Amino acid sequence: MQPVLTLNGITKSYGSIQALKNVSFEVPEGAVFGLLGPNGSGKTTMLSIILDILKSDSGSFAWFGKPGSPETRKQIGSLLETPNFYHYLSAVDNLKITEAISGRGDSADIDRVLEIVKLTERKKSRFSTYSLGMKQRLAIGAALLGDPQVLVFDEPTNGLDPVGIAEIRELIKLLAKRGKTIIMASHLLDEVEKVCDHVAILKRGSLLTAGPVDEVLANEDIVEVSATDTAQLLSVLQSFPGYSHIKEDGKLIQLFLPVGTARLEDVNRFCFEKGITLNLLTAKKKSLETKFFELTND
Ligand code: ATP
């Protein structure tokens, strides 16, 4: 399947500060993709580049396999910073203005998005009377105008209390269930684990890792193996002592083990003794927790 977004060697500097260093990854269709990293790691810069707000110094990106264009841009709803809504206007009137400026959506669409972000009952109240959580939901509502296929959110739970955070989490899950691809930057590890199925982790502008959460964030060791007869290998590994689960990915099999227990030589010997010669044997590291400490402890 064609990735929704492909990044190729994106590099960006602000004077002497290198904000992004040769970053490449893909966002699959239908993913809830978390861009993770501590403050200053380059998340906002990355989102600004893919939304054509900033230009990269080198590298390229493609939406739906094509370079960015006004046409593809229409399929992407975004929330980069808390938008400047008018405090004395209602949700409906604020969205009418957003709609007129962006050219996305119509009045029927305004009711639709207010329903999704659960603001229908308060749609006529002034923005100034909203809680922070409601304000953020309205901002997400603005991104949903025109029913774009892809949504890009920068720190969507910033500044919210646990209830507000949970509301945004549910909203993101609902949008994902409706088939939207969601790309969100966050430094909240826990939130990312709860809602995202894919992640990329940035550290000082460099990409540390990217991929499905269960590989990147697994609190486990992963041993990746393959052999000519995948079915036979799979059946043999099912009797490997101490594994927690097994995942099949085409010709590759991943054996998940409790963290710190993976020993490649044990897996190799076990398979060999059962009559299987492996043609690939690698350890895939490591837990998000470990990664996150690497990110934050310096
Ligand atoms: P945060 O979570 O704090 O928003 P971030 O991961 O989004 O951080 P960026 O905002 O992309 O990171 O910043 C990456 C680096 O680039 C930082 O060192 C930052 O200080 C620097 N930077 C960002 N914008 C500018 C700018 N306009 N001029 C100069 N330096 C900038």
mmCIF file of C-alpha atoms and ligand atoms in Angstrom:
data_model
loop_
_atom_site.group_PDB
_atom_site.id
_atom_site.type_symbol
_atom_site.label_atom_id
_atom_site.label_comp_id
_atom_site.label_asym_id
_atom_site.label_seq_id
_atom_site.Cartn_x
_atom_site.Cartn_y
_atom_site.Cartn_z
ATOM 1 C CA MET A 1 0.000 0.000 0.000
ATOM 2 C CA GLN A 2 1.211 3.497 -0.872
ATOM 3 C CA PRO A 3 2.381 5.347 2.284
ATOM 4 C CA VAL A 4 0.394 8.496 3.070
ATOM 5 C CA LEU A 5 3.632 10.367 3.737
ATOM 6 C CA THR A 6 7.224 9.614 2.770
ATOM 7 C CA LEU A 7 10.137 11.658 4.102
ATOM 8 C CA ASN A 8 13.518 11.412 2.432
ATOM 9 C CA GLY A 9 16.620 12.851 4.084
ATOM 10 C CA ILE A 10 14.985 15.980 5.480
ATOM 11 C CA THR A 11 17.561 18.443 6.816
ATOM 12 C CA LYS A 12 16.909 21.878 8.264
ATOM 13 C CA SER A 13 19.043 24.438 10.083
ATOM 14 C CA TYR A 14 18.229 27.740 11.742
ATOM 15 C CA GLY A 15 21.569 29.528 11.401
ATOM 16 C CA SER A 16 24.030 27.408 13.370
ATOM 17 C CA ILE A 17 21.301 25.261 14.972
ATOM 18 C CA GLN A 18 20.700 22.066 13.063
ATOM 19 C CA ALA A 19 17.045 21.291 13.833
ATOM 20 C CA LEU A 20 16.705 18.218 11.561
ATOM 21 C CA LYS A 21 19.461 15.949 10.332
ATOM 22 C CA ASN A 22 18.765 13.720 7.361
ATOM 23 C CA VAL A 23 15.436 12.378 8.629
ATOM 24 C CA SER A 24 13.633 9.681 6.618
ATOM 25 C CA PHE A 25 10.571 7.617 7.485
ATOM 26 C CA GLU A 26 7.159 6.632 6.153
ATOM 27 C CA VAL A 27 3.654 7.004 7.537
ATOM 28 C CA PRO A 28 1.363 4.162 6.443
ATOM 29 C CA GLU A 29 -2.272 4.787 5.522
ATOM 30 C CA GLY A 30 -4.648 4.635 8.490
ATOM 31 C CA ALA A 31 -1.824 4.930 11.054
ATOM 32 C CA VAL A 32 -1.973 6.927 14.244
ATOM 33 C CA PHE A 33 1.617 8.055 14.025
ATOM 34 C CA GLY A 34 3.344 9.602 17.034
ATOM 35 C CA LEU A 35 6.345 11.874 16.540
ATOM 36 C CA LEU A 36 8.088 11.631 19.864
ATOM 37 C CA GLY A 37 11.009 13.456 21.386
ATOM 38 C CA PRO A 38 11.950 15.879 24.136
ATOM 39 C CA ASN A 39 11.595 19.645 23.788
ATOM 40 C CA GLY A 40 13.733 21.027 20.996
ATOM 41 C CA SER A 41 14.188 17.696 19.210
ATOM 42 C CA GLY A 42 12.730 19.030 15.949
ATOM 43 C CA LYS A 43 9.097 17.850 16.030
ATOM 44 C CA THR A 44 7.478 21.206 15.253
ATOM 45 C CA THR A 45 10.073 21.925 12.579
ATOM 46 C CA MET A 46 9.273 18.569 10.961
ATOM 47 C CA LEU A 47 5.509 19.179 11.024
ATOM 48 C CA SER A 48 5.986 22.707 9.648
ATOM 49 C CA ILE A 49 7.988 21.305 6.737
ATOM 50 C CA ILE A 50 5.427 18.656 5.788
ATOM 51 C CA LEU A 51 2.693 21.318 5.970
ATOM 52 C CA ASP A 52 4.641 23.667 3.637
ATOM 53 C CA ILE A 53 5.011 26.306 6.346
ATOM 54 C CA LEU A 54 8.789 25.925 6.344
ATOM 55 C CA LYS A 55 11.149 24.813 3.586
ATOM 56 C CA SER A 56 13.740 22.134 4.282
ATOM 57 C CA ASP A 57 17.369 22.827 3.339
ATOM 58 C CA SER A 58 17.617 19.459 1.626
ATOM 59 C CA GLY A 59 15.690 16.215 1.281
ATOM 60 C CA SER A 60 12.151 15.756 0.063
ATOM 61 C CA PHE A 61 8.747 14.545 1.137
ATOM 62 C CA ALA A 62 5.707 13.223 -0.687
ATOM 63 C CA TRP A 63 2.035 13.054 0.277
ATOM 64 C CA PHE A 64 0.221 10.110 -1.326
ATOM 65 C CA GLY A 65 3.330 9.513 -3.449
ATOM 66 C CA LYS A 66 3.299 13.045 -4.930
ATOM 67 C CA PRO A 67 5.181 16.226 -4.025
ATOM 68 C CA GLY A 68 3.142 18.692 -1.939
ATOM 69 C CA SER A 69 0.592 20.747 -3.917
ATOM 70 C CA PRO A 70 -2.491 22.829 -3.068
ATOM 71 C CA GLU A 71 -4.578 19.813 -4.133
ATOM 72 C CA THR A 72 -2.925 17.375 -1.725
ATOM 73 C CA ARG A 73 -2.829 20.081 0.955
ATOM 74 C CA LYS A 74 -6.664 20.082 0.927
ATOM 75 C CA GLN A 75 -6.631 16.489 2.152
ATOM 76 C CA ILE A 76 -4.655 17.453 5.243
ATOM 77 C CA GLY A 77 -6.178 19.103 8.300
ATOM 78 C CA SER A 78 -3.754 20.530 10.825
ATOM 79 C CA LEU A 79 -3.409 21.971 14.281
ATOM 80 C CA LEU A 80 0.054 23.401 14.829
ATOM 81 C CA GLU A 81 -0.458 25.962 17.550
ATOM 82 C CA THR A 82 -3.514 26.975 19.531
ATOM 83 C CA PRO A 83 -5.353 28.921 16.854
ATOM 84 C CA ASN A 84 -6.454 32.486 17.376
ATOM 85 C CA PHE A 85 -10.176 32.140 17.847
ATOM 86 C CA TYR A 86 -12.201 35.259 18.601
ATOM 87 C CA HIS A 87 -13.011 35.237 22.305
ATOM 88 C CA TYR A 88 -16.328 37.079 21.960
ATOM 89 C CA LEU A 89 -17.645 34.800 19.181
ATOM 90 C CA SER A 90 -19.336 31.409 19.496
ATOM 91 C CA ALA A 91 -17.885 28.101 18.274
ATOM 92 C CA VAL A 92 -20.116 28.228 15.209
ATOM 93 C CA ASP A 93 -19.106 31.771 14.292
ATOM 94 C CA ASN A 94 -15.444 31.028 14.852
ATOM 95 C CA LEU A 95 -15.661 27.962 12.600
ATOM 96 C CA LYS A 96 -17.474 30.022 9.928
ATOM 97 C CA ILE A 97 -14.452 32.311 9.865
ATOM 98 C CA THR A 98 -12.009 29.375 9.700
ATOM 99 C CA GLU A 99 -14.083 27.891 6.902
ATOM 100 C CA ALA A 100 -14.101 31.151 4.930
ATOM 101 C CA ILE A 101 -10.332 31.617 5.320
ATOM 102 C CA SER A 102 -9.357 28.015 4.568
ATOM 103 C CA GLY A 103 -11.973 27.339 1.892
ATOM 104 C CA ARG A 104 -12.631 23.963 3.513
ATOM 105 C CA GLY A 105 -16.085 22.802 4.604
ATOM 106 C CA ASP A 106 -19.539 24.425 4.573
ATOM 107 C CA SER A 107 -22.247 25.164 7.146
ATOM 108 C CA ALA A 108 -23.436 21.541 7.238
ATOM 109 C CA ASP A 109 -19.842 20.576 7.848
ATOM 110 C CA ILE A 110 -19.642 22.913 10.845
ATOM 111 C CA ASP A 111 -22.456 21.005 12.564
ATOM 112 C CA ARG A 112 -20.778 17.718 11.651
ATOM 113 C CA VAL A 113 -17.438 18.663 13.191
ATOM 114 C CA LEU A 114 -19.045 20.170 16.303
ATOM 115 C CA GLU A 115 -20.800 16.851 16.812
ATOM 116 C CA ILE A 116 -17.512 14.922 16.479
ATOM 117 C CA VAL A 117 -15.706 17.147 18.990
ATOM 118 C CA LYS A 118 -18.730 17.067 21.323
ATOM 119 C CA LEU A 119 -19.418 20.807 21.319
ATOM 120 C CA THR A 120 -22.921 20.757 19.810
ATOM 121 C CA GLU A 121 -24.583 21.693 23.094
ATOM 122 C CA ARG A 122 -22.233 24.613 23.632
ATOM 123 C CA LYS A 123 -21.967 25.690 20.007
ATOM 124 C CA LYS A 124 -23.560 29.068 20.636
ATOM 125 C CA SER A 125 -21.554 29.918 23.766
ATOM 126 C CA ARG A 126 -18.784 32.470 23.505
ATOM 127 C CA PHE A 127 -15.334 30.999 23.065
ATOM 128 C CA SER A 128 -14.175 32.894 26.186
ATOM 129 C CA THR A 129 -16.507 30.753 28.332
ATOM 130 C CA TYR A 130 -14.935 27.473 27.206
ATOM 131 C CA SER A 131 -12.651 25.315 29.343
ATOM 132 C CA LEU A 132 -9.149 24.702 28.001
ATOM 133 C CA GLY A 133 -10.230 21.213 26.915
ATOM 134 C CA MET A 134 -13.192 22.628 24.971
ATOM 135 C CA LYS A 135 -10.951 25.214 23.311
ATOM 136 C CA GLN A 136 -8.594 22.478 22.212
ATOM 137 C CA ARG A 137 -11.499 20.369 20.922
ATOM 138 C CA LEU A 138 -12.713 23.343 18.908
ATOM 139 C CA ALA A 139 -9.219 23.692 17.450
ATOM 140 C CA ILE A 140 -9.341 20.041 16.421
ATOM 141 C CA GLY A 141 -12.830 20.693 15.006
ATOM 142 C CA ALA A 142 -11.352 23.450 12.839
ATOM 143 C CA ALA A 143 -8.802 20.942 11.499
ATOM 144 C CA LEU A 144 -11.639 18.557 10.631
ATOM 145 C CA LEU A 145 -13.467 21.039 8.357
ATOM 146 C CA GLY A 146 -13.740 19.661 4.835
ATOM 147 C CA ASP A 147 -13.293 16.099 6.134
ATOM 148 C CA PRO A 148 -9.572 15.716 5.285
ATOM 149 C CA GLN A 149 -8.078 12.219 5.056
ATOM 150 C CA VAL A 150 -5.004 13.148 7.074
ATOM 151 C CA LEU A 151 -4.743 15.090 10.324
ATOM 152 C CA VAL A 152 -1.549 16.624 11.667
ATOM 153 C CA PHE A 153 -1.550 17.711 15.319
ATOM 154 C CA ASP A 154 1.293 19.322 17.262
ATOM 155 C CA GLU A 155 1.065 18.475 20.968
ATOM 156 C CA PRO A 156 -2.746 18.177 20.935
ATOM 157 C CA THR A 157 -2.952 17.634 24.697
ATOM 158 C CA ASN A 158 -0.625 20.478 25.673
ATOM 159 C CA GLY A 159 -1.643 22.137 28.928
ATOM 160 C CA LEU A 160 -4.714 19.974 29.485
ATOM 161 C CA ASP A 161 -5.700 18.248 32.726
ATOM 162 C CA PRO A 162 -6.128 14.437 32.824
ATOM 163 C CA VAL A 163 -9.818 14.678 31.858
ATOM 164 C CA GLY A 164 -9.032 16.965 28.928
ATOM 165 C CA ILE A 165 -6.209 14.651 27.860
ATOM 166 C CA ALA A 166 -8.540 11.629 27.973
ATOM 167 C CA GLU A 167 -11.141 13.483 25.854
ATOM 168 C CA ILE A 168 -8.579 14.243 23.162
ATOM 169 C CA ARG A 169 -7.363 10.638 23.318
ATOM 170 C CA GLU A 170 -10.905 9.345 22.707
ATOM 171 C CA LEU A 171 -11.364 11.835 19.888
ATOM 172 C CA ILE A 172 -8.160 10.688 18.190
ATOM 173 C CA LYS A 173 -9.222 7.054 18.542
ATOM 174 C CA LEU A 174 -12.616 7.869 17.006
ATOM 175 C CA LEU A 175 -10.992 9.619 14.041
ATOM 176 C CA ALA A 176 -8.648 6.656 13.561
ATOM 177 C CA LYS A 177 -11.623 4.293 13.595
ATOM 178 C CA ARG A 178 -13.138 6.369 10.801
ATOM 179 C CA GLY A 179 -10.062 5.621 8.709
ATOM 180 C CA LYS A 180 -8.178 8.910 9.101
ATOM 181 C CA THR A 181 -4.399 8.915 9.157
ATOM 182 C CA ILE A 182 -3.232 10.932 12.158
ATOM 183 C CA ILE A 183 0.248 12.323 12.663
ATOM 184 C CA MET A 184 0.799 13.840 16.090
ATOM 185 C CA ALA A 185 3.836 15.259 17.812
ATOM 186 C CA SER A 186 4.106 14.721 21.535
ATOM 187 C CA HIS A 187 6.604 14.504 24.337
ATOM 188 C CA LEU A 188 4.118 12.523 26.452
ATOM 189 C CA LEU A 189 5.351 8.983 26.209
ATOM 190 C CA ASP A 190 2.347 7.590 27.986
ATOM 191 C CA GLU A 191 -0.132 9.301 25.653
ATOM 192 C CA VAL A 192 1.705 8.115 22.601
ATOM 193 C CA GLU A 193 1.645 4.550 23.886
ATOM 194 C CA LYS A 194 -2.099 4.800 24.507
ATOM 195 C CA VAL A 195 -3.173 6.109 21.109
ATOM 196 C CA CYS A 196 -0.452 5.579 18.531
ATOM 197 C CA ASP A 197 0.190 2.436 16.528
ATOM 198 C CA HIS A 198 3.346 3.830 14.891
ATOM 199 C CA VAL A 199 6.074 6.122 16.227
ATOM 200 C CA ALA A 200 9.193 7.958 15.210
ATOM 201 C CA ILE A 201 11.583 9.136 17.902
ATOM 202 C CA LEU A 202 13.696 12.226 17.325
ATOM 203 C CA LYS A 203 16.666 13.316 19.376
ATOM 204 C CA ARG A 204 18.328 16.637 18.660
ATOM 205 C CA GLY A 205 17.148 16.512 15.089
ATOM 206 C CA SER A 206 18.203 12.923 14.366
ATOM 207 C CA LEU A 207 15.823 10.046 13.938
ATOM 208 C CA LEU A 208 16.554 7.311 16.473
ATOM 209 C CA THR A 209 13.945 4.868 15.332
ATOM 210 C CA ALA A 210 10.639 4.615 13.479
ATOM 211 C CA GLY A 211 8.116 1.846 13.022
ATOM 212 C CA PRO A 212 5.133 0.059 14.518
ATOM 213 C CA VAL A 213 4.736 0.674 18.257
ATOM 214 C CA ASP A 214 4.815 -3.001 19.136
ATOM 215 C CA GLU A 215 8.313 -3.218 17.680
ATOM 216 C CA VAL A 216 9.706 0.127 18.755
ATOM 217 C CA LEU A 217 8.040 0.501 22.116
ATOM 218 C CA ALA A 218 7.789 -3.098 23.192
ATOM 219 C CA ASN A 219 8.997 -3.507 26.691
ATOM 220 C CA GLU A 220 10.606 -6.670 25.509
ATOM 221 C CA ASP A 221 13.564 -7.997 23.598
ATOM 222 C CA ILE A 222 12.815 -8.957 20.047
ATOM 223 C CA VAL A 223 14.734 -11.600 18.111
ATOM 224 C CA GLU A 224 14.088 -11.575 14.394
ATOM 225 C CA VAL A 225 14.681 -14.826 12.528
ATOM 226 C CA SER A 226 13.986 -16.380 9.176
ATOM 227 C CA ALA A 227 14.550 -19.718 7.450
ATOM 228 C CA THR A 228 13.637 -21.214 4.094
ATOM 229 C CA ASP A 229 10.610 -22.971 5.554
ATOM 230 C CA THR A 230 8.764 -20.248 7.487
ATOM 231 C CA ALA A 231 5.913 -22.518 8.590
ATOM 232 C CA GLN A 232 8.322 -25.074 10.051
ATOM 233 C CA LEU A 233 10.313 -22.349 11.820
ATOM 234 C CA LEU A 234 7.119 -20.925 13.286
ATOM 235 C CA SER A 235 6.022 -24.278 14.613
ATOM 236 C CA VAL A 236 9.463 -24.981 16.146
ATOM 237 C CA LEU A 237 9.635 -21.562 17.820
ATOM 238 C CA GLN A 238 6.317 -22.213 19.506
ATOM 239 C CA SER A 239 8.173 -24.572 21.842
ATOM 240 C CA PHE A 240 10.994 -22.080 22.572
ATOM 241 C CA PRO A 241 11.183 -21.664 26.355
ATOM 242 C CA GLY A 242 10.245 -18.335 27.920
ATOM 243 C CA TYR A 243 8.968 -16.335 24.950
ATOM 244 C CA SER A 244 5.988 -14.034 25.448
ATOM 245 C CA HIS A 245 4.636 -13.924 21.921
ATOM 246 C CA ILE A 246 5.518 -14.496 18.284
ATOM 247 C CA LYS A 247 4.762 -12.282 15.334
ATOM 248 C CA GLU A 248 4.914 -13.272 11.693
ATOM 249 C CA ASP A 249 5.778 -10.621 9.127
ATOM 250 C CA GLY A 250 6.071 -12.233 5.699
ATOM 251 C CA LYS A 251 9.289 -14.271 5.669
ATOM 252 C CA LEU A 252 10.403 -12.785 8.991
ATOM 253 C CA ILE A 253 9.410 -14.111 12.386
ATOM 254 C CA GLN A 254 9.771 -12.043 15.526
ATOM 255 C CA LEU A 255 10.170 -13.741 18.845
ATOM 256 C CA PHE A 256 9.303 -11.468 21.790
ATOM 257 C CA LEU A 257 11.041 -12.243 25.081
ATOM 258 C CA PRO A 258 11.047 -10.568 28.495
ATOM 259 C CA VAL A 259 13.451 -7.652 28.462
ATOM 260 C CA GLY A 260 17.078 -8.712 29.037
ATOM 261 C CA THR A 261 16.517 -12.402 28.296
ATOM 262 C CA ALA A 262 17.144 -12.628 24.563
ATOM 263 C CA ARG A 263 20.279 -14.591 23.736
ATOM 264 C CA LEU A 264 20.859 -15.064 20.041
ATOM 265 C CA GLU A 265 23.049 -18.138 20.566
ATOM 266 C CA ASP A 266 20.214 -19.862 22.482
ATOM 267 C CA VAL A 267 17.742 -19.219 19.691
ATOM 268 C CA ASN A 268 20.276 -20.359 17.086
ATOM 269 C CA ARG A 269 21.123 -23.583 18.954
ATOM 270 C CA PHE A 270 17.460 -24.352 19.657
ATOM 271 C CA CYS A 271 16.504 -24.029 15.985
ATOM 272 C CA PHE A 272 19.542 -25.974 14.792
ATOM 273 C CA GLU A 273 18.818 -28.851 17.175
ATOM 274 C CA LYS A 274 15.293 -29.004 15.779
ATOM 275 C CA GLY A 275 16.647 -29.322 12.250
ATOM 276 C CA ILE A 276 16.364 -25.704 11.125
ATOM 277 C CA THR A 277 19.206 -23.634 9.733
ATOM 278 C CA LEU A 278 18.443 -19.968 10.126
ATOM 279 C CA ASN A 279 19.253 -17.593 7.286
ATOM 280 C CA LEU A 280 18.729 -14.526 9.472
ATOM 281 C CA LEU A 281 19.136 -13.958 13.213
ATOM 282 C CA THR A 282 19.146 -10.467 14.710
ATOM 283 C CA ALA A 283 18.256 -8.789 17.975
ATOM 284 C CA LYS A 284 15.852 -5.879 17.708
ATOM 285 C CA LYS A 285 16.159 -3.523 20.629
ATOM 286 C CA LYS A 286 14.760 -1.925 22.869
ATOM 287 C CA SER A 287 11.961 -0.702 25.095
ATOM 288 C CA LEU A 288 10.575 2.795 24.753
ATOM 289 C CA GLU A 289 11.272 3.276 28.398
ATOM 290 C CA THR A 290 14.964 2.604 27.850
ATOM 291 C CA LYS A 291 14.895 4.778 24.751
ATOM 292 C CA PHE A 292 13.122 7.542 26.524
ATOM 293 C CA PHE A 293 15.680 7.583 29.336
ATOM 294 C CA GLU A 294 18.348 7.853 26.683
ATOM 295 C CA LEU A 295 16.463 10.793 25.252
ATOM 296 C CA THR A 296 15.855 12.643 28.458
ATOM 297 C CA ASN A 297 18.938 11.820 30.552
ATOM 298 C CA ASP A 298 21.462 14.086 28.999
HETATM 299 P P1 ATP B 1 9.038 21.554 21.525
HETATM 300 O O1 ATP B 1 8.507 20.276 22.043
HETATM 301 O O2 ATP B 1 9.706 22.385 22.576
HETATM 302 O O3 ATP B 1 8.072 22.332 20.674
HETATM 303 P P2 ATP B 1 10.270 20.505 19.142
HETATM 304 O O4 ATP B 1 10.695 19.096 19.247
HETATM 305 O O5 ATP B 1 9.011 20.814 18.432
HETATM 306 O O6 ATP B 1 10.274 21.163 20.567
HETATM 307 P P3 ATP B 1 11.480 22.463 17.388
HETATM 308 O O7 ATP B 1 10.565 23.526 17.869
HETATM 309 O O8 ATP B 1 11.287 21.950 16.028
HETATM 310 O O9 ATP B 1 11.489 21.242 18.420
HETATM 311 O O10 ATP B 1 12.966 23.001 17.543
HETATM 312 C C1 ATP B 1 14.120 22.288 17.127
HETATM 313 C C2 ATP B 1 15.371 23.159 17.346
HETATM 314 O O11 ATP B 1 15.345 24.271 16.480
HETATM 315 C C3 ATP B 1 15.489 23.732 18.754
HETATM 316 O O12 ATP B 1 16.834 23.764 19.109
HETATM 317 C C4 ATP B 1 14.935 25.127 18.605
HETATM 318 O O13 ATP B 1 15.470 26.006 19.569
HETATM 319 C C5 ATP B 1 15.371 25.508 17.219
HETATM 320 N N1 ATP B 1 14.422 26.435 16.557
HETATM 321 C C6 ATP B 1 13.116 26.210 16.282
HETATM 322 N N2 ATP B 1 12.564 27.267 15.644
HETATM 323 C C7 ATP B 1 13.566 28.192 15.499
HETATM 324 C C8 ATP B 1 13.644 29.487 14.893
HETATM 325 N N3 ATP B 1 12.601 30.056 14.314
HETATM 326 N N4 ATP B 1 14.835 30.103 14.955
HETATM 327 C C9 ATP B 1 15.917 29.551 15.547
HETATM 328 N N5 ATP B 1 15.914 28.326 16.116
HETATM 329 C C10 ATP B 1 14.750 27.641 16.094
#
